[in-house]
Amino acid sequence: MSRRIVVIGGGPAGMMAAVCAAEQGCAVTLLEPNERLGKKLNITGKGRCNVTNNADPETLLANTPKNGKFLYSAFSRFDGRDTMAFFERLGVPLKTERGNRVFPVSDRAFDISAALERRLKALRVALVRDRAVSLDIAEGAVRGAAGEKGRYPADAVILATGGVSYPATGSTGEGHRMAAEAGHTVTPLQGSLVPLRERGNLCAQMQGLSLRNVSLTVFENNKKIYADFGELLFTHFGVSGPLVLSASAHMRHFDKKTYRLEIDLKPALDEQTLDKRLLSDFEKHANSDFCNALDGLLPQKLIPAAVELSGIPARQKVHEITREQRRGLLQLLKHFPIEIAGPRPVTEAIVTSGGVKVGEINPTTMESKLVKALYFAGELIDVDAYTGGFNLQIAWATGRAAGIAAAQNKTGQEREA
């Protein structure tokens, strides 16, 4: 009789785990309450799906700041290039873009989830539309799972329910509750790759303004910890956009440390060139008020905030501006400051930081060290990475490790390893 595997959660990690277990000849049941598999997967990368990063294990680990060492084994056996080969075998042509980010050639996230669905169907994985509510555990081993609609006996259960970001996609924290009920420690859950709240109301004045091709630097207790180039958006609460989401992954100690962002509004100009530009603009507007002299330099929505921060009176005539005042303005344009109060709620984050404690999971097999035949995969585990396809790679690699190990019943000595 085939070994029976129940996979809880039809996201990327769960689908990968189900495919890998079924390929080993197991009878696999996949429990997913949503009408569609991969609901969150389909909205990643603005609907394009940043499948993975075209990278080796060392690069993947370097981009996983939270418990990266735990993933050494999983990444060593299945890195970004292996993920690319996997999906191309499933008939999805891929392309590599800036920063080694990998996308479907079609730019359609749906092509990734559809390829996985086809593979699950071909392998005769039983897809059951049910929400798991509890694990059946007896004598230190899992015996199956119970859902709202029925019970599912199993020789092994893989928990892959995701984090608590984007709850509308079904990531509601149920997996963390079930893991805790099984005796596991769940570390505090917070957002990573999340918009940021400002201290004050400077950003609210610029709400809706998007800045492209700017440089962003993050300071932690006045020490530079991260810098990047790209696009950001001012909102009623603070800042968002690709640059900010990436930066937020480096800002992990709001309880103990202070954070400041500095935006270089003119990264293409060095200070000397920018000073010449200011002199030229000031010459044209010599008899204007200062607040009316910045139109050619800054977006309209940014000007009142820049005037306020510059310390130059709005109605001061441009020809009266001193060299020292101009120097201060130049520094402001190269180091426009945003004091950060904290992240937005985890429900607005792209990924969840925190989860099932990695010390309680075998890093080779993803099996629980506390409950036999219980496995974990994906965002449920206390690991998270930067943007660029790294978080999805965690899902693929841990899903694969759990699926294969659950199918092969790798316990005993290997579990102790």
Tab-separated table of N, CA, C and O in Angstrom, residues 5-10 14-32 37 116-129:
chain	number	residue	atom	x	y	z
A	5	ILE	N	0.441	10.625	2.360
A	5	ILE	CA	0.965	11.926	2.788
A	5	ILE	C	-0.156	12.951	2.683
A	5	ILE	O	-0.829	13.049	1.653
A	6	VAL	N	-0.349	13.732	3.738
A	6	VAL	CA	-1.273	14.871	3.684
A	6	VAL	C	-0.448	16.152	3.713
A	6	VAL	O	0.407	16.334	4.591
A	7	VAL	N	-0.682	17.012	2.723
A	7	VAL	CA	-0.025	18.324	2.673
A	7	VAL	C	-1.085	19.372	2.987
A	7	VAL	O	-2.134	19.410	2.339
A	8	ILE	N	-0.811	20.208	3.968
A	8	ILE	CA	-1.761	21.256	4.368
A	8	ILE	C	-1.272	22.596	3.824
A	8	ILE	O	-0.252	23.119	4.270
A	9	GLY	N	-1.983	23.120	2.838
A	9	GLY	CA	-1.619	24.410	2.241
A	9	GLY	C	-1.225	24.278	0.786
A	9	GLY	O	-0.262	23.578	0.462
A	10	GLY	N	-1.978	24.963	-0.090
A	10	GLY	CA	-1.725	24.872	-1.533
A	10	GLY	C	-1.002	26.063	-2.104
A	10	GLY	O	-1.275	26.504	-3.234
A	14	GLY	N	3.661	24.166	-0.398
A	14	GLY	CA	2.773	23.008	-0.332
A	14	GLY	C	2.659	22.282	-1.660
A	14	GLY	O	2.700	21.044	-1.716
A	15	MET	N	2.531	23.051	-2.744
A	15	MET	CA	2.436	22.412	-4.070
A	15	MET	C	3.726	21.676	-4.416
A	15	MET	O	3.691	20.557	-4.923
A	16	MET	N	4.875	22.308	-4.111
A	16	MET	CA	6.160	21.650	-4.385
A	16	MET	C	6.301	20.375	-3.550
A	16	MET	O	6.729	19.327	-4.059
A	17	ALA	N	5.914	20.439	-2.278
A	17	ALA	CA	6.000	19.269	-1.405
A	17	ALA	C	5.112	18.145	-1.932
A	17	ALA	O	5.522	16.975	-1.964
A	18	ALA	N	3.895	18.491	-2.366
A	18	ALA	CA	2.957	17.482	-2.882
A	18	ALA	C	3.492	16.839	-4.155
A	18	ALA	O	3.420	15.611	-4.326
A	19	VAL	N	4.057	17.653	-5.049
A	19	VAL	CA	4.638	17.122	-6.293
A	19	VAL	C	5.765	16.150	-5.969
A	19	VAL	O	5.821	15.028	-6.490
A	20	CYS	N	6.674	16.561	-5.087
A	20	CYS	CA	7.854	15.738	-4.783
A	20	CYS	C	7.481	14.438	-4.077
A	20	CYS	O	8.049	13.382	-4.352
A	21	ALA	N	6.501	14.486	-3.173
A	21	ALA	CA	6.054	13.264	-2.482
A	21	ALA	C	5.363	12.321	-3.470
A	21	ALA	O	5.584	11.105	-3.442
A	22	ALA	N	4.550	12.895	-4.356
A	22	ALA	CA	3.834	12.073	-5.343
A	22	ALA	C	4.801	11.444	-6.335
A	22	ALA	O	4.605	10.302	-6.781
A	23	GLU	N	5.858	12.165	-6.687
A	23	GLU	CA	6.860	11.614	-7.613
A	23	GLU	C	7.585	10.418	-7.006
A	23	GLU	O	8.145	9.595	-7.734
A	24	GLN	N	7.558	10.317	-5.673
A	24	GLN	CA	8.170	9.171	-4.992
A	24	GLN	C	7.183	8.006	-4.870
A	24	GLN	O	7.480	7.008	-4.213
A	25	GLY	N	6.007	8.158	-5.457
A	25	GLY	CA	5.029	7.062	-5.459
A	25	GLY	C	4.041	7.071	-4.317
A	25	GLY	O	3.313	6.092	-4.097
A	26	CYS	N	3.986	8.175	-3.561
A	26	CYS	CA	3.056	8.246	-2.425
A	26	CYS	C	1.644	8.627	-2.877
A	26	CYS	O	1.454	9.244	-3.928
A	27	ALA	N	0.686	8.273	-2.044
A	27	ALA	CA	-0.699	8.720	-2.235
A	27	ALA	C	-0.835	10.044	-1.487
A	27	ALA	O	-0.828	10.071	-0.252
A	28	VAL	N	-0.915	11.144	-2.229
A	28	VAL	CA	-0.849	12.471	-1.628
A	28	VAL	C	-2.218	13.156	-1.658
A	28	VAL	O	-2.882	13.179	-2.701
A	29	THR	N	-2.599	13.720	-0.521
A	29	THR	CA	-3.801	14.549	-0.430
A	29	THR	C	-3.369	15.967	-0.086
A	29	THR	O	-2.615	16.178	0.869
A	30	LEU	N	-3.808	16.928	-0.888
A	30	LEU	CA	-3.463	18.332	-0.674
A	30	LEU	C	-4.712	19.073	-0.190
A	30	LEU	O	-5.720	19.133	-0.902
A	31	LEU	N	-4.646	19.615	1.010
A	31	LEU	CA	-5.774	20.352	1.580
A	31	LEU	C	-5.580	21.843	1.351
A	31	LEU	O	-4.561	22.416	1.763
A	32	GLU	N	-6.555	22.484	0.725
A	32	GLU	CA	-6.491	23.921	0.440
A	32	GLU	C	-7.903	24.492	0.417
A	32	GLU	O	-8.732	24.063	-0.382
A	37	LEU	N	-5.479	27.240	-6.270
A	37	LEU	CA	-4.166	26.986	-5.673
A	37	LEU	C	-3.269	28.191	-5.972
A	37	LEU	O	-3.456	28.875	-6.979
A	116	LEU	N	2.253	23.964	-12.030
A	116	LEU	CA	2.236	23.113	-10.834
A	116	LEU	C	0.918	22.336	-10.737
A	116	LEU	O	0.903	21.144	-10.412
A	117	GLU	N	-0.191	23.006	-11.045
A	117	GLU	CA	-1.491	22.322	-11.014
A	117	GLU	C	-1.526	21.160	-12.012
A	117	GLU	O	-2.040	20.084	-11.701
A	118	ARG	N	-0.995	21.403	-13.208
A	118	ARG	CA	-0.966	20.322	-14.221
A	118	ARG	C	-0.152	19.143	-13.720
A	118	ARG	O	-0.535	17.983	-13.903
A	119	ARG	N	0.972	19.441	-13.085
A	119	ARG	CA	1.843	18.383	-12.587
A	119	ARG	C	1.143	17.602	-11.464
A	119	ARG	O	1.212	16.367	-11.407
A	120	LEU	N	0.469	18.315	-10.564
A	120	LEU	CA	-0.278	17.653	-9.476
A	120	LEU	C	-1.345	16.724	-10.048
A	120	LEU	O	-1.544	15.608	-9.555
A	121	LYS	N	-2.007	17.199	-11.091
A	121	LYS	CA	-3.077	16.399	-11.725
A	121	LYS	C	-2.487	15.144	-12.361
A	121	LYS	O	-3.011	14.039	-12.215
A	122	ALA	N	-1.369	15.321	-13.080
A	122	ALA	CA	-0.721	14.193	-13.754
A	122	ALA	C	-0.262	13.141	-12.741
A	122	ALA	O	-0.261	11.931	-13.042
A	123	LEU	N	0.110	13.597	-11.551
A	123	LEU	CA	0.591	12.684	-10.505
A	123	LEU	C	-0.562	12.146	-9.637
A	123	LEU	O	-0.342	11.438	-8.672
A	124	ARG	N	-1.778	12.542	-9.992
A	124	ARG	CA	-3.001	12.089	-9.289
A	124	ARG	C	-3.012	12.473	-7.811
A	124	ARG	O	-3.453	11.693	-6.957
A	125	VAL	N	-2.516	13.645	-7.537
A	125	VAL	CA	-2.632	14.175	-6.178
A	125	VAL	C	-4.098	14.539	-5.941
A	125	VAL	O	-4.723	15.197	-6.777
A	126	ALA	N	-4.639	14.098	-4.812
A	126	ALA	CA	-6.040	14.394	-4.489
A	126	ALA	C	-6.126	15.797	-3.891
A	126	ALA	O	-5.588	16.056	-2.816
A	127	LEU	N	-6.769	16.711	-4.626
A	127	LEU	CA	-6.932	18.075	-4.148
A	127	LEU	C	-8.280	18.180	-3.435
A	127	LEU	O	-9.330	17.964	-4.046
A	128	VAL	N	-8.258	18.490	-2.148
A	128	VAL	CA	-9.488	18.579	-1.357
A	128	VAL	C	-9.663	20.022	-0.888
A	128	VAL	O	-8.777	20.593	-0.247
A	129	ARG	N	-10.821	20.604	-1.226
A	129	ARG	CA	-11.112	21.984	-0.801
A	129	ARG	C	-11.606	21.952	0.646
A	129	ARG	O	-12.795	21.866	0.909
